[in-house]
Amino acid sequence: MEKTRLRIAVQKKGRLADDTFALLKATGLTIKENKGGLFYRIKNLPIDLLLVRDDDIPGFVFDGVADLGIVGANVYEEYALKNDNQRRAQCIQKLGFSHCNLCLALPNTEGYADLNDFNDKTIATSYPNILQTYFKKGGISASTLEMHGSVEVAPKLGIADAICDIVSSGATLEANGLQNVKTIFSSQALLLKTTKDLSTEKKDTITKLLSRFEGVRQSKETKYIMMNAPRSALPALTKLLPGAEAPTVMHLEGQKDSIAIHAVCRESVFWETMESLKTAGASSILVLPIEKMLA
Ligand code: ATP
Ligand code: ZN
C-alpha cells in the first residue's frame, strides 16, 4: 500500500458521483482524469481517487484498500449491519449532500393504519439489514425479499406486498401506484476513514482536507453583508445581523452622521432580514457570496 499518497474511494458514476466531484473541486483539488482508469491522480495534493461502485466503498475503507471513502449513509449502514457491526469503518464527517430517505411504500389500493400492518408481509428491498433492524425495534415480524434495482415493480409482479426503497421526489413511487407510508432512515453523503494506522504524511493530508471541507461548507452558508445607515441605528442593526461577529464600521466621506457597516453573517440572510434592516434605518443593502474561508 502506498505510504504517502492518500487514497480516497469515490463512486465512479451515479447519483453520488457528481456531488462528490463538485465537493473535491470546490476543495481546490486539481483532478487529472484518466478515462476508464481505476485511479484519478490529484495534481496539487498527494491524493489518488479510487473509482468504484458505491457498494464496495464501506468494505474497501474498512479493509484499508482506501484510506478514506465518500458514500451514502444508507450504503454504509447496510454494510455494517450485514457484517454484524464487525466491519464498520469510522465516519468522520457528514458531508451535507445527496440527501435522501429510505421509505416503506404500499400499493395505493391498500389502507395503512400503523407499522403493525407490516406484520407477516413480504417487503422487497435493497436494504434488508436496515429494514430488519428497524422492524425488530418496533416488534414487527416481516420477511424481506432482497432485490437490487427496480424494487418498485415487486408488488406489481406479485412477489412482495410492499417495498422499502430510496425516495427523493416520490415520482417513481407514483408511477408505480405506490404510496410512501413511513420513512425509516434518512441518508446523506458521509466521509469514511479506515481504522488502520496511517502514515504521518497521510494524516497531515486528511487534516488539510477536513479543514478545507469545513471551509467549503461554511462559505456556502456564510454571506458578506454591506449597508449604509445613520450612526444612531448601529445598535439596532447589529442585533439584527444573523450570526455575525463584531461588524466593521466605516465613516462615509462628507456625511457626518452616516456610516457604512460590513459584516460576515454565518447564517443565511433572507429577504425578511434585509427588510428588517431597512426598517431599522439601513439603506443600500448588499449581500455577497463568500468564495473561500479559512478560520
Ligand atoms: P453503483 O453503480 O455505484 O452501485 P447505484 O445504482 O447503487 O450505483 P445510485 O443510484 O447512483 O446508486 O445512488 C448512489 C447513492 O446516492 C445512493 O446510495 C444514495 O445514498 C444516494 N441517492 C440515491 N438516490 C438519490 C436521490 N434521488 N437523491 C439524492 N441522493 C440519492
Ligand atoms: Zn450501488
PDB file of N, CA, C and O in Angstrom, residues 15-16 72-75 97-103 127 165-169 183-189:
ATOM      1  N   ARG A  15     -25.487   8.670  -8.686  1.00  0.00           N
ATOM      2  CA  ARG A  15     -26.107   9.833  -8.056  1.00  0.00           C
ATOM      3  C   ARG A  15     -25.266  10.479  -6.965  1.00  0.00           C
ATOM      4  O   ARG A  15     -25.584  11.562  -6.500  1.00  0.00           O
ATOM      5  N   LEU A  16     -24.203   9.770  -6.560  1.00  0.00           N
ATOM      6  CA  LEU A  16     -23.336  10.358  -5.538  1.00  0.00           C
ATOM      7  C   LEU A  16     -22.111  10.994  -6.189  1.00  0.00           C
ATOM      8  O   LEU A  16     -21.446  11.842  -5.622  1.00  0.00           O
ATOM      9  N   GLY A  72     -22.995   7.109   0.589  1.00  0.00           N
ATOM     10  CA  GLY A  72     -24.268   7.408   1.248  1.00  0.00           C
ATOM     11  C   GLY A  72     -24.376   6.652   2.568  1.00  0.00           C
ATOM     12  O   GLY A  72     -23.946   5.500   2.667  1.00  0.00           O
ATOM     13  N   ALA A  73     -25.002   7.298   3.563  1.00  0.00           N
ATOM     14  CA  ALA A  73     -25.183   6.670   4.877  1.00  0.00           C
ATOM     15  C   ALA A  73     -25.978   5.373   4.749  1.00  0.00           C
ATOM     16  O   ALA A  73     -25.757   4.421   5.498  1.00  0.00           O
ATOM     17  N   ASN A  74     -26.892   5.307   3.766  1.00  0.00           N
ATOM     18  CA  ASN A  74     -27.678   4.091   3.550  1.00  0.00           C
ATOM     19  C   ASN A  74     -26.783   2.897   3.229  1.00  0.00           C
ATOM     20  O   ASN A  74     -26.946   1.820   3.794  1.00  0.00           O
ATOM     21  N   VAL A  75     -25.805   3.128   2.348  1.00  0.00           N
ATOM     22  CA  VAL A  75     -24.909   2.038   1.934  1.00  0.00           C
ATOM     23  C   VAL A  75     -23.947   1.667   3.080  1.00  0.00           C
ATOM     24  O   VAL A  75     -23.683   0.495   3.343  1.00  0.00           O
ATOM     25  N   PHE A  97     -24.598  16.533   1.460  1.00  0.00           N
ATOM     26  CA  PHE A  97     -25.202  16.457   0.117  1.00  0.00           C
ATOM     27  C   PHE A  97     -25.753  15.055  -0.113  1.00  0.00           C
ATOM     28  O   PHE A  97     -25.612  14.178   0.741  1.00  0.00           O
ATOM     29  N   SER A  98     -26.410  14.855  -1.268  1.00  0.00           N
ATOM     30  CA  SER A  98     -27.078  13.572  -1.572  1.00  0.00           C
ATOM     31  C   SER A  98     -28.027  13.145  -0.451  1.00  0.00           C
ATOM     32  O   SER A  98     -28.020  11.985  -0.026  1.00  0.00           O
ATOM     33  N   HIS A  99     -28.836  14.095  -0.003  1.00  0.00           N
ATOM     34  CA  HIS A  99     -29.851  13.758   0.996  1.00  0.00           C
ATOM     35  C   HIS A  99     -30.938  12.917   0.343  1.00  0.00           C
ATOM     36  O   HIS A  99     -31.414  13.239  -0.741  1.00  0.00           O
ATOM     37  N   CYS A 100     -31.318  11.833   0.975  1.00  0.00           N
ATOM     38  CA  CYS A 100     -32.448  11.040   0.502  1.00  0.00           C
ATOM     39  C   CYS A 100     -32.976  10.203   1.662  1.00  0.00           C
ATOM     40  O   CYS A 100     -32.318  10.108   2.701  1.00  0.00           O
ATOM     41  N   ASN A 101     -34.170   9.646   1.498  1.00  0.00           N
ATOM     42  CA  ASN A 101     -34.783   8.863   2.573  1.00  0.00           C
ATOM     43  C   ASN A 101     -35.061   7.443   2.126  1.00  0.00           C
ATOM     44  O   ASN A 101     -35.422   7.208   0.975  1.00  0.00           O
ATOM     45  N   LEU A 102     -34.918   6.528   3.073  1.00  0.00           N
ATOM     46  CA  LEU A 102     -35.299   5.141   2.834  1.00  0.00           C
ATOM     47  C   LEU A 102     -36.718   4.992   3.401  1.00  0.00           C
ATOM     48  O   LEU A 102     -36.928   5.256   4.600  1.00  0.00           O
ATOM     49  N   CYS A 103     -37.663   4.629   2.527  1.00  0.00           N
ATOM     50  CA  CYS A 103     -39.079   4.651   2.933  1.00  0.00           C
ATOM     51  C   CYS A 103     -39.781   3.330   2.672  1.00  0.00           C
ATOM     52  O   CYS A 103     -39.454   2.622   1.716  1.00  0.00           O
ATOM     53  N   TYR A 127     -32.144  -3.029   1.026  1.00  0.00           N
ATOM     54  CA  TYR A 127     -31.589  -2.746   2.359  1.00  0.00           C
ATOM     55  C   TYR A 127     -32.205  -3.656   3.432  1.00  0.00           C
ATOM     56  O   TYR A 127     -32.790  -3.185   4.401  1.00  0.00           O
ATOM     57  N   ASP A 165     -37.518   1.442  -0.110  1.00  0.00           N
ATOM     58  CA  ASP A 165     -36.549   1.915  -1.093  1.00  0.00           C
ATOM     59  C   ASP A 165     -36.220   3.390  -0.878  1.00  0.00           C
ATOM     60  O   ASP A 165     -36.923   4.085  -0.137  1.00  0.00           O
ATOM     61  N   ILE A 166     -35.173   3.843  -1.571  1.00  0.00           N
ATOM     62  CA  ILE A 166     -34.774   5.256  -1.524  1.00  0.00           C
ATOM     63  C   ILE A 166     -35.814   6.100  -2.258  1.00  0.00           C
ATOM     64  O   ILE A 166     -36.175   5.790  -3.387  1.00  0.00           O
ATOM     65  N   VAL A 167     -36.265   7.151  -1.595  1.00  0.00           N
ATOM     66  CA  VAL A 167     -37.250   8.050  -2.199  1.00  0.00           C
ATOM     67  C   VAL A 167     -36.702   9.460  -2.143  1.00  0.00           C
ATOM     68  O   VAL A 167     -36.167   9.875  -1.117  1.00  0.00           O
ATOM     69  N   SER A 168     -36.767  10.207  -3.239  1.00  0.00           N
ATOM     70  CA  SER A 168     -36.468  11.637  -3.102  1.00  0.00           C
ATOM     71  C   SER A 168     -37.682  12.460  -3.517  1.00  0.00           C
ATOM     72  O   SER A 168     -38.360  13.020  -2.669  1.00  0.00           O
ATOM     73  N   SER A 169     -38.067  12.453  -4.797  1.00  0.00           N
ATOM     74  CA  SER A 169     -39.239  13.262  -5.176  1.00  0.00           C
ATOM     75  C   SER A 169     -40.547  12.481  -5.020  1.00  0.00           C
ATOM     76  O   SER A 169     -41.607  13.064  -4.889  1.00  0.00           O
ATOM     77  N   THR A 183     -40.965   6.839   6.649  1.00  0.00           N
ATOM     78  CA  THR A 183     -39.524   6.976   6.426  1.00  0.00           C
ATOM     79  C   THR A 183     -38.812   6.223   7.545  1.00  0.00           C
ATOM     80  O   THR A 183     -39.087   6.461   8.715  1.00  0.00           O
ATOM     81  N   ILE A 184     -37.924   5.306   7.172  1.00  0.00           N
ATOM     82  CA  ILE A 184     -37.265   4.544   8.242  1.00  0.00           C
ATOM     83  C   ILE A 184     -35.794   4.945   8.433  1.00  0.00           C
ATOM     84  O   ILE A 184     -35.187   4.612   9.429  1.00  0.00           O
ATOM     85  N   PHE A 185     -35.224   5.686   7.463  1.00  0.00           N
ATOM     86  CA  PHE A 185     -33.807   6.063   7.584  1.00  0.00           C
ATOM     87  C   PHE A 185     -33.556   7.282   6.704  1.00  0.00           C
ATOM     88  O   PHE A 185     -33.985   7.315   5.556  1.00  0.00           O
ATOM     89  N   SER A 186     -32.890   8.295   7.257  1.00  0.00           N
ATOM     90  CA  SER A 186     -32.543   9.484   6.471  1.00  0.00           C
ATOM     91  C   SER A 186     -31.063   9.441   6.157  1.00  0.00           C
ATOM     92  O   SER A 186     -30.250   9.210   7.049  1.00  0.00           O
ATOM     93  N   SER A 187     -30.742   9.661   4.890  1.00  0.00           N
ATOM     94  CA  SER A 187     -29.358   9.486   4.460  1.00  0.00           C
ATOM     95  C   SER A 187     -28.758  10.763   3.890  1.00  0.00           C
ATOM     96  O   SER A 187     -29.476  11.642   3.410  1.00  0.00           O
ATOM     97  N   GLN A 188     -27.454  10.868   3.948  1.00  0.00           N
ATOM     98  CA  GLN A 188     -26.691  11.896   3.231  1.00  0.00           C
ATOM     99  C   GLN A 188     -25.298  11.318   3.020  1.00  0.00           C
ATOM    100  O   GLN A 188     -24.980  10.253   3.554  1.00  0.00           O
ATOM    101  N   ALA A 189     -24.482  12.007   2.223  1.00  0.00           N
ATOM    102  CA  ALA A 189     -23.136  11.503   1.954  1.00  0.00           C
ATOM    103  C   ALA A 189     -22.273  11.619   3.213  1.00  0.00           C
ATOM    104  O   ALA A 189     -22.360  12.598   3.948  1.00  0.00           O
TER     105      ALA A 189
END
